[in-house]
PDB file of C-alpha atoms in Angstrom:
ATOM      1  CA  MET A   1     -30.533 -65.864 -14.531  1.00 58.00           C
ATOM      2  CA  ASP A   2     -33.564 -64.259 -16.377  1.00 68.00           C
ATOM      3  CA  THR A   3     -33.606 -61.497 -18.802  1.00 75.00           C
ATOM      4  CA  THR A   4     -35.551 -59.219 -16.083  1.00 74.00           C
ATOM      5  CA  MET A   5     -33.231 -59.494 -13.690  1.00 74.00           C
ATOM      6  CA  ILE A   6     -30.096 -59.291 -15.864  1.00 70.00           C
ATOM      7  CA  VAL A   7     -31.947 -56.035 -16.654  1.00 66.00           C
ATOM      8  CA  LEU A   8     -32.670 -55.259 -12.465  1.00 67.00           C
ATOM      9  CA  LEU A   9     -28.960 -55.895 -11.639  1.00 73.00           C
ATOM     10  CA  LEU A  10     -27.335 -53.609 -14.523  1.00 70.00           C
ATOM     11  CA  ALA A  11     -29.774 -50.747 -13.640  1.00 75.00           C
ATOM     12  CA  ALA A  12     -28.533 -51.685  -9.903  1.00 74.00           C
ATOM     13  CA  ILE A  13     -24.971 -51.286 -11.075  1.00 76.00           C
ATOM     14  CA  VAL A  14     -25.825 -48.437 -12.876  1.00 73.00           C
ATOM     15  CA  THR A  15     -27.667 -46.610 -10.128  1.00 79.00           C
ATOM     16  CA  VAL A  16     -24.824 -47.532  -7.674  1.00 73.00           C
ATOM     17  CA  SER A  17     -22.348 -46.090 -10.344  1.00 75.00           C
ATOM     18  CA  ILE A  18     -24.079 -42.625 -10.604  1.00 78.00           C
ATOM     19  CA  VAL A  19     -24.475 -42.503  -6.310  1.00 73.00           C
ATOM     20  CA  ILE A  20     -20.447 -43.146  -6.140  1.00 77.00           C
ATOM     21  CA  ILE A  21     -19.684 -40.613  -9.440  1.00 76.00           C
ATOM     22  CA  VAL A  22     -21.954 -37.767  -7.919  1.00 72.00           C
ATOM     23  CA  GLY A  23     -20.630 -38.292  -4.118  1.00 71.00           C
ATOM     24  CA  SER A  24     -17.497 -37.944  -5.529  1.00 71.00           C
ATOM     25  CA  GLN A  25     -18.076 -35.255  -7.346  1.00 71.00           C
ATOM     26  CA  MET A  26     -19.867 -33.242  -4.147  1.00 73.00           C
ATOM     27  CA  ARG A  27     -17.216 -34.426  -2.043  1.00 76.00           C
ATOM     28  CA  GLU A  28     -14.573 -32.807  -4.644  1.00 71.00           C
ATOM     29  CA  ARG A  29     -17.020 -29.900  -4.689  1.00 77.00           C
ATOM     30  CA  ALA A  30     -16.816 -29.256  -0.994  1.00 70.00           C
ATOM     31  CA  ARG A  31     -13.137 -29.864  -0.674  1.00 70.00           C
ATOM     32  CA  ILE A  32     -12.642 -27.046  -3.300  1.00 76.00           C
ATOM     33  CA  GLU A  33     -15.090 -24.913  -1.518  1.00 77.00           C
ATOM     34  CA  ARG A  34     -13.226 -24.965   1.513  1.00 78.00           C
ATOM     35  CA  ALA A  35      -9.936 -24.807  -0.120  1.00 82.00           C
ATOM     36  CA  ARG A  36     -11.153 -21.693  -1.351  1.00 85.00           C
ATOM     37  CA  LYS A  37     -12.628 -19.901   2.234  1.00 88.00           C
ATOM     38  CA  ILE A  38      -9.232 -21.283   3.895  1.00 88.00           C
ATOM     39  CA  THR A  39      -7.681 -19.283   0.965  1.00 87.00           C
ATOM     40  CA  ALA A  40      -9.619 -16.052   0.950  1.00 89.00           C
ATOM     41  CA  LEU A  41      -9.244 -15.979   4.837  1.00 90.00           C
ATOM     42  CA  GLU A  42      -5.777 -16.487   4.806  1.00 91.00           C
ATOM     43  CA  ASP A  43      -5.590 -13.300   2.306  1.00 92.00           C
ATOM     44  CA  ALA A  44      -8.118 -10.996   4.750  1.00 92.00           C
ATOM     45  CA  TYR A  45      -5.518 -11.873   7.476  1.00 93.00           C
ATOM     46  CA  LYS A  46      -2.382 -11.144   5.596  1.00 93.00           C
ATOM     47  CA  ARG A  47      -3.859  -7.968   4.203  1.00 94.00           C
ATOM     48  CA  ALA A  48      -5.035  -6.704   7.072  1.00 95.00           C
ATOM     49  CA  SER A  49      -1.953  -7.148   8.871  1.00 94.00           C
ATOM     50  CA  ARG A  50       0.238  -5.652   5.830  1.00 94.00           C
ATOM     51  CA  LEU A  51      -2.155  -2.799   6.222  1.00 95.00           C
ATOM     52  CA  LEU A  52      -1.433  -2.406   9.804  1.00 94.00           C
ATOM     53  CA  SER A  53       2.461  -3.007   9.419  1.00 92.00           C
ATOM     54  CA  GLU A  54       2.731  -0.764   6.089  1.00 93.00           C
ATOM     55  CA  LEU A  55       0.860   2.547   6.638  1.00 93.00           C
ATOM     56  CA  PRO A  56       2.039   5.572   8.190  1.00 90.00           C
ATOM     57  CA  GLY A  57       2.089   5.931  11.837  1.00 88.00           C
ATOM     58  CA  GLN A  58       0.913   8.879  11.608  1.00 85.00           C
ATOM     59  CA  TYR A  59      -2.023   7.244   9.971  1.00 88.00           C
ATOM     60  CA  LEU A  60      -3.465   4.765  12.209  1.00 90.00           C
ATOM     61  CA  THR A  61      -5.481   5.767  14.795  1.00 89.00           C
ATOM     62  CA  ASN A  62      -6.236   3.620  17.763  1.00 90.00           C
ATOM     63  CA  ASP A  63      -9.589   3.225  16.047  1.00 90.00           C
ATOM     64  CA  LEU A  64      -8.308   2.133  12.479  1.00 93.00           C
ATOM     65  CA  LYS A  65      -5.466  -0.331  14.463  1.00 94.00           C
ATOM     66  CA  LEU A  66      -8.827  -2.086  16.738  1.00 94.00           C
ATOM     67  CA  LEU A  67     -10.630  -2.344  13.066  1.00 94.00           C
ATOM     68  CA  LEU A  68      -7.826  -3.798  11.304  1.00 95.00           C
ATOM     69  CA  ILE A  69      -7.501  -6.094  14.745  1.00 95.00           C
ATOM     70  CA  ARG A  70     -11.266  -7.383  14.482  1.00 93.00           C
ATOM     71  CA  SER A  71     -10.387  -8.212  10.634  1.00 94.00           C
ATOM     72  CA  MET A  72      -7.442 -10.147  11.972  1.00 94.00           C
ATOM     73  CA  GLU A  73      -9.665 -11.907  14.981  1.00 94.00           C
ATOM     74  CA  ASP A  74     -12.312 -12.916  12.781  1.00 92.00           C
ATOM     75  CA  SER A  75     -10.468 -14.140   9.991  1.00 92.00           C
ATOM     76  CA  CYS A  76      -8.244 -16.689  12.997  1.00 92.00           C
ATOM     77  CA  ARG A  77     -11.546 -17.725  14.441  1.00 91.00           C
ATOM     78  CA  SER A  78     -13.009 -18.676  10.950  1.00 90.00           C
ATOM     79  CA  LEU A  79      -9.726 -20.764   9.985  1.00 90.00           C
ATOM     80  CA  ALA A  80      -9.760 -21.759  13.613  1.00 89.00           C
ATOM     81  CA  ALA A  81     -13.455 -23.546  12.419  1.00 88.00           C
ATOM     82  CA  LEU A  82     -12.089 -24.618   9.458  1.00 86.00           C
ATOM     83  CA  LYS A  83      -8.887 -26.443  10.926  1.00 81.00           C
ATOM     84  CA  ALA A  84      -7.327 -24.866   8.422  1.00 73.00           C
ATOM     85  CA  ARG A  85      -3.259 -24.519   9.470  1.00 68.00           C
ATOM     86  CA  SER A  86      -1.448 -25.101  12.566  1.00 67.00           C
ATOM     87  CA  ASP A  87      -0.164 -21.603  12.988  1.00 82.00           C
ATOM     88  CA  VAL A  88      -4.039 -20.076  13.264  1.00 88.00           C
ATOM     89  CA  ALA A  89      -3.087 -20.586  17.179  1.00 89.00           C
ATOM     90  CA  ALA A  90       0.228 -18.587  16.582  1.00 91.00           C
ATOM     91  CA  TRP A  91      -1.801 -16.038  14.506  1.00 92.00           C
ATOM     92  CA  GLN A  92      -4.606 -15.869  17.487  1.00 92.00           C
ATOM     93  CA  ALA A  93      -2.267 -14.918  19.904  1.00 93.00           C
ATOM     94  CA  SER A  94       0.030 -12.292  18.447  1.00 93.00           C
ATOM     95  CA  THR A  95      -3.301 -10.899  17.231  1.00 94.00           C
ATOM     96  CA  ALA A  96      -4.604 -10.911  21.170  1.00 94.00           C
ATOM     97  CA  GLU A  97      -1.135  -9.556  22.079  1.00 94.00           C
ATOM     98  CA  LEU A  98      -1.591  -6.507  20.214  1.00 94.00           C
ATOM     99  CA  ARG A  99      -5.019  -5.738  20.526  1.00 94.00           C
ATOM    100  CA  GLN A 100      -4.131  -5.542  24.411  1.00 94.00           C
ATOM    101  CA  LYS A 101      -1.215  -3.161  23.486  1.00 93.00           C
ATOM    102  CA  VAL A 102      -3.332  -1.112  21.043  1.00 93.00           C
ATOM    103  CA  GLU A 103      -5.976  -0.587  24.152  1.00 93.00           C
ATOM    104  CA  ASN A 104      -3.012   0.092  26.706  1.00 92.00           C
ATOM    105  CA  ASN A 105      -1.991   2.923  24.241  1.00 89.00           C
ATOM    106  CA  ASP A 106       1.377   0.900  23.829  1.00 89.00           C
ATOM    107  CA  ASP A 107       1.884   0.389  20.629  1.00 88.00           C
ATOM    108  CA  GLN A 108       3.781   3.223  18.622  1.00 85.00           C
ATOM    109  CA  ARG A 109       4.168   3.169  14.939  1.00 84.00           C
ATOM    110  CA  THR A 110       6.856   4.867  13.104  1.00 82.00           C
ATOM    111  CA  PRO A 111       5.195   7.852  11.142  1.00 83.00           C
ATOM    112  CA  VAL A 112       6.511   8.107   7.474  1.00 84.00           C
ATOM    113  CA  LYS A 113       7.502  11.168   5.654  1.00 83.00           C
ATOM    114  CA  ILE A 114       5.509  11.306   2.076  1.00 87.00           C
ATOM    115  CA  ASP A 115       8.170  12.865   0.051  1.00 85.00           C
ATOM    116  CA  SER A 116       7.483  11.905  -3.331  1.00 90.00           C
ATOM    117  CA  PRO A 117       4.727  11.340  -5.760  1.00 90.00           C
ATOM    118  CA  ASP A 118       5.320   7.501  -5.785  1.00 92.00           C
ATOM    119  CA  LYS A 119       5.424   7.284  -1.467  1.00 91.00           C
ATOM    120  CA  SER A 120       1.891   9.133  -1.975  1.00 92.00           C
ATOM    121  CA  ASN A 121       0.848   6.800  -4.330  1.00 92.00           C
ATOM    122  CA  TYR A 122       1.708   3.787  -2.509  1.00 94.00           C
ATOM    123  CA  VAL A 123      -0.099   5.073   0.725  1.00 94.00           C
ATOM    124  CA  GLN A 124      -2.963   6.056  -1.325  1.00 93.00           C
ATOM    125  CA  GLU A 125      -3.456   2.252  -2.947  1.00 94.00           C
ATOM    126  CA  LEU A 126      -3.118   1.096   0.454  1.00 95.00           C
ATOM    127  CA  LEU A 127      -5.673   3.301   1.673  1.00 96.00           C
ATOM    128  CA  GLN A 128      -8.063   2.125  -1.161  1.00 94.00           C
ATOM    129  CA  ASN A 129      -7.419  -1.068   0.184  1.00 94.00           C
ATOM    130  CA  LEU A 130      -8.381  -0.077   3.367  1.00 95.00           C
ATOM    131  CA  PHE A 131     -11.748   0.997   2.296  1.00 95.00           C
ATOM    132  CA  ARG A 132     -12.482  -1.804   0.234  1.00 94.00           C
ATOM    133  CA  MET A 133     -11.706  -3.659   3.755  1.00 93.00           C
ATOM    134  CA  ILE A 134     -13.921  -1.717   5.749  1.00 94.00           C
ATOM    135  CA  GLU A 135     -16.930  -1.961   2.901  1.00 94.00           C
ATOM    136  CA  GLY A 136     -16.533  -6.028   3.066  1.00 92.00           C
ATOM    137  CA  MET A 137     -16.597  -6.219   6.375  1.00 91.00           C
ATOM    138  CA  HIS A 138     -19.856  -4.241   6.521  1.00 93.00           C
ATOM    139  CA  LYS A 139     -21.179  -6.239   4.080  1.00 93.00           C
ATOM    140  CA  ALA A 140     -20.462  -9.656   6.108  1.00 89.00           C
ATOM    141  CA  GLY A 141     -21.993  -8.081   9.073  1.00 90.00           C
ATOM    142  CA  GLN A 142     -18.548  -8.099  11.278  1.00 88.00           C
ATOM    143  CA  ILE A 143     -19.608  -3.844  11.444  1.00 91.00           C
ATOM    144  CA  ASP A 144     -22.195  -2.220  11.673  1.00 92.00           C
ATOM    145  CA  GLY A 145     -23.527   0.876   9.304  1.00 93.00           C
ATOM    146  CA  PRO A 146     -22.528   4.079  11.293  1.00 93.00           C
ATOM    147  CA  THR A 147     -19.168   2.625  12.052  1.00 92.00           C
ATOM    148  CA  ALA A 148     -18.664   1.823   8.491  1.00 93.00           C
ATOM    149  CA  LYS A 149     -19.716   5.307   7.329  1.00 92.00           C
ATOM    150  CA  LYS A 150     -17.469   6.869  10.293  1.00 91.00           C
ATOM    151  CA  ASN A 151     -14.519   4.877   9.178  1.00 92.00           C
ATOM    152  CA  LEU A 152     -15.163   5.146   5.552  1.00 94.00           C
ATOM    153  CA  LYS A 153     -15.558   8.872   5.933  1.00 92.00           C
ATOM    154  CA  PHE A 154     -12.236   8.917   7.939  1.00 92.00           C
ATOM    155  CA  VAL A 155     -10.510   6.759   4.625  1.00 94.00           C
ATOM    156  CA  LEU A 156     -11.328   9.183   2.901  1.00 93.00           C
ATOM    157  CA  PHE A 157      -9.657  12.050   4.551  1.00 92.00           C
ATOM    158  CA  LEU A 158      -6.540  10.419   5.086  1.00 93.00           C
ATOM    159  CA  VAL A 159      -6.408  10.108   1.188  1.00 93.00           C
ATOM    160  CA  HIS A 160      -6.608  13.949   1.007  1.00 93.00           C
ATOM    161  CA  LYS A 161      -3.915  14.152   3.750  1.00 91.00           C
ATOM    162  CA  THR A 162      -1.787  12.064   1.820  1.00 92.00           C
ATOM    163  CA  HIS A 163      -2.097  14.534  -1.011  1.00 92.00           C
ATOM    164  CA  ALA A 164      -1.585  17.178   1.655  1.00 92.00           C
ATOM    165  CA  ASP A 165       1.580  15.614   3.352  1.00 90.00           C
ATOM    166  CA  LEU A 166       3.236  16.061  -0.134  1.00 92.00           C
ATOM    167  CA  HIS A 167       2.500  19.047  -0.934  1.00 93.00           C
ATOM    168  CA  VAL A 168       3.613  20.421   2.902  1.00 91.00           C
ATOM    169  CA  PHE A 169       6.966  18.623   2.303  1.00 90.00           C
ATOM    170  CA  GLN A 170       7.691  20.524  -1.105  1.00 92.00           C
ATOM    171  CA  ALA A 171       6.362  23.523   0.329  1.00 91.00           C
ATOM    172  CA  ARG A 172       8.812  22.869   3.363  1.00 88.00           C
ATOM    173  CA  ASP A 173      12.015  22.751   0.905  1.00 89.00           C
ATOM    174  CA  HIS A 174      10.914  25.248  -0.942  1.00 90.00           C
ATOM    175  CA  VAL A 175      11.099  27.361   1.983  1.00 87.00           C
ATOM    176  CA  ARG A 176      14.191  26.229   2.944  1.00 86.00           C
ATOM    177  CA  GLN A 177      15.487  26.928  -0.638  1.00 88.00           C
ATOM    178  CA  ASN A 178      14.168  30.573   0.148  1.00 87.00           C
ATOM    179  CA  GLN A 179      11.640  30.008  -2.555  1.00 89.00           C
ATOM    180  CA  ILE A 180       8.465  31.623  -1.113  1.00 89.00           C
ATOM    181  CA  ARG A 181       6.290  31.678  -4.258  1.00 91.00           C
ATOM    182  CA  LYS A 182       7.100  28.216  -4.532  1.00 93.00           C
ATOM    183  CA  ALA A 183       6.068  27.329  -1.362  1.00 92.00           C
ATOM    184  CA  ILE A 184       2.882  29.312  -0.853  1.00 93.00           C
ATOM    185  CA  HIS A 185       1.789  27.792  -3.695  1.00 94.00           C
ATOM    186  CA  SER A 186       2.464  24.371  -2.394  1.00 94.00           C
ATOM    187  CA  TYR A 187       0.777  25.023   1.027  1.00 93.00           C
ATOM    188  CA  HIS A 188      -2.282  26.855  -1.173  1.00 94.00           C
ATOM    189  CA  LEU A 189      -2.590  23.033  -2.864  1.00 95.00           C
ATOM    190  CA  ALA A 190      -2.468  21.430   0.866  1.00 94.00           C
ATOM    191  CA  SER A 191      -5.040  23.671   1.720  1.00 94.00           C
ATOM    192  CA  THR A 192      -7.063  22.480  -1.483  1.00 94.00           C
ATOM    193  CA  GLU A 193      -6.719  18.851  -0.599  1.00 93.00           C
ATOM    194  CA  MET A 194      -7.675  19.131   2.848  1.00 92.00           C
ATOM    195  CA  GLY A 195     -10.601  21.216   2.273  1.00 92.00           C
ATOM    196  CA  LYS A 196     -11.869  18.573   0.251  1.00 91.00           C
ATOM    197  CA  SER A 197     -12.969  17.417   3.930  1.00 89.00           C
ATOM    198  CA  ARG A 198     -15.158  20.228   4.988  1.00 84.00           C
ATOM    199  CA  ASP A 199     -16.779  17.714   6.995  1.00 85.00           C
ATOM    200  CA  ASN A 200     -14.075  16.814   9.255  1.00 86.00           C
ATOM    201  CA  PRO A 201     -13.052  19.581  11.912  1.00 87.00           C
ATOM    202  CA  LEU A 202      -9.077  18.496  12.033  1.00 85.00           C
ATOM    203  CA  ALA A 203      -9.373  19.469   8.260  1.00 88.00           C
ATOM    204  CA  LEU A 204     -10.730  22.776   8.969  1.00 88.00           C
ATOM    205  CA  LYS A 205      -8.291  23.263  11.404  1.00 86.00           C
ATOM    206  CA  ALA A 206      -5.108  22.404   9.467  1.00 87.00           C
ATOM    207  CA  VAL A 207      -6.985  24.740   6.469  1.00 91.00           C
ATOM    208  CA  LYS A 208      -6.776  27.539   8.963  1.00 89.00           C
ATOM    209  CA  SER A 209      -3.343  26.525   9.943  1.00 88.00           C
ATOM    210  CA  PHE A 210      -2.418  26.747   6.233  1.00 90.00           C
ATOM    211  CA  ARG A 211      -3.878  29.856   5.453  1.00 90.00           C
ATOM    212  CA  THR A 212      -2.052  31.674   8.249  1.00 88.00           C
ATOM    213  CA  ARG A 213       1.538  30.376   7.160  1.00 88.00           C
ATOM    214  CA  ILE A 214       0.602  31.787   3.563  1.00 90.00           C
ATOM    215  CA  LYS A 215       0.233  34.719   5.226  1.00 89.00           C
ATOM    216  CA  GLU A 216       3.558  34.579   7.060  1.00 86.00           C
ATOM    217  CA  LEU A 217       5.319  33.519   3.998  1.00 88.00           C
ATOM    218  CA  GLU A 218       3.371  36.284   1.694  1.00 88.00           C
ATOM    219  CA  ALA A 219       4.549  38.951   4.553  1.00 86.00           C
ATOM    220  CA  MET A 220       7.900  37.249   4.319  1.00 81.00           C
ATOM    221  CA  GLU A 221       8.276  37.463   0.497  1.00 77.00           C
ATOM    222  CA  LYS A 222       6.984  41.213   0.403  1.00 76.00           C
ATOM    223  CA  ASP A 223       9.275  42.973   2.954  1.00 72.00           C
ATOM    224  CA  GLY A 224      12.209  40.617   1.136  1.00 65.00           C
ATOM    225  CA  LYS A 225      13.079  38.846   4.408  1.00 60.00           C
ATOM    226  CA  GLN A 226      15.412  35.433   4.156  1.00 56.00           C
ATOM    227  CA  SER A 227      13.690  32.047   5.457  1.00 52.00           C
ATOM    228  CA  HIS A 228      15.303  32.245   8.432  1.00 51.00           C
ATOM    229  CA  GLN A 229      12.291  32.045  10.846  1.00 49.00           C
ATOM    230  CA  GLU A 230      12.451  28.470  11.391  1.00 47.00           C
ATOM    231  CA  GLU A 231      10.709  28.539  15.038  1.00 44.00           C
ATOM    232  CA  GLY A 232       7.728  29.479  13.666  1.00 47.00           C
ATOM    233  CA  GLN A 233       8.071  26.945  10.645  1.00 50.00           C
ATOM    234  CA  SER A 234       8.636  23.958  13.009  1.00 48.00           C
ATOM    235  CA  LYS A 235       5.762  24.591  15.412  1.00 62.00           C
ATOM    236  CA  LEU A 236       3.639  24.488  12.399  1.00 63.00           C
ATOM    237  CA  ASP A 237       5.084  21.359  10.955  1.00 62.00           C
ATOM    238  CA  ARG A 238       5.337  19.633  14.379  1.00 62.00           C
ATOM    239  CA  GLU A 239       1.414  20.372  14.608  1.00 67.00           C
ATOM    240  CA  TRP A 240       0.847  18.747  10.940  1.00 71.00           C
ATOM    241  CA  ASP A 241       2.726  15.952  11.770  1.00 62.00           C
ATOM    242  CA  THR A 242       1.405  15.196  14.996  1.00 63.00           C
ATOM    243  CA  PHE A 243      -2.215  16.600  14.708  1.00 59.00           C
ATOM    244  CA  LEU A 244      -4.230  13.138  13.782  1.00 58.00           C
ATOM    245  CA  HIS A 245      -3.068  12.005  17.646  1.00 54.00           C
ATOM    246  CA  ASP A 246      -2.831  15.172  19.183  1.00 52.00           C
ATOM    247  CA  ASP A 247      -5.516  15.463  21.830  1.00 47.00           C
ATOM    248  CA  GLU A 248      -5.256  19.510  22.166  1.00 43.00           C
ATOM    249  CA  TRP A 249      -5.332  20.205  18.214  1.00 41.00           C
ATOM    250  CA  ARG A 250      -8.701  17.502  18.312  1.00 46.00           C
ATOM    251  CA  LYS A 251     -10.269  20.226  21.125  1.00 45.00           C
ATOM    252  CA  LYS A 252      -9.243  23.375  18.846  1.00 43.00           C
ATOM    253  CA  ALA A 253     -10.909  21.723  16.199  1.00 41.00           C
ATOM    254  CA  ASP A 254     -13.669  21.009  17.634  1.00 42.00           C
ATOM    255  CA  TYR A 255     -14.556  24.477  19.356  1.00 32.00           C
ATOM    256  CA  ASP A 256     -12.558  27.048  16.512  1.00 38.00           C
ATOM    257  CA  ASN A 257     -14.766  26.537  13.689  1.00 37.00           C
TER     258      ASN A 257
END
């Protein structure tokens, strides 16, 4: 074998080795990218599921539930296309069942009292995650601009409501202890928080309700009465606790401005 053939043979060996190495690296990069996508999709599914289970029931309107379910469905479809895991079919089935319940208005979530700063902060953290999730769905083309804008504004409204919920709880506690001045201050704080969502008719309705309650308490304080007017208070309490889901309150909020 002459020198030329030896050189050509060595060149061929080097070329084949390079092709094998490059091919191996490409397969490894593809494997890593596939694993990264699967992990991201699983995290997205679990994040939406967590928000659906941990956000207070009184905050979860059907629109928000369906938005979270859509995120879960999109994650499942992508995972199924990647043939990622054996339990994707179970995830899809449970998500489809959940969608049916929400659409039939059979999905009832337990309300959660916002009765401490820690609980208020935790709910705000969940809402911030929801805000980022909606932004991500918009960037990914899963929802259009108007839908994203509407829901992002509503989530910001819920952040303000979380603050107001805590102030309302504190106000009720002050009333029970006959600390009327402190109760009035707490209702003022709640009114200020809801006033930050001036473009939301429900928020404006809540502000009007708080102002009415403040006037009642001021009259009570002026007359030196004890806080035994539980019927009036419980009526306001019921309205506040359910007004996100109360059709009558929605109608009043739309036309009583």
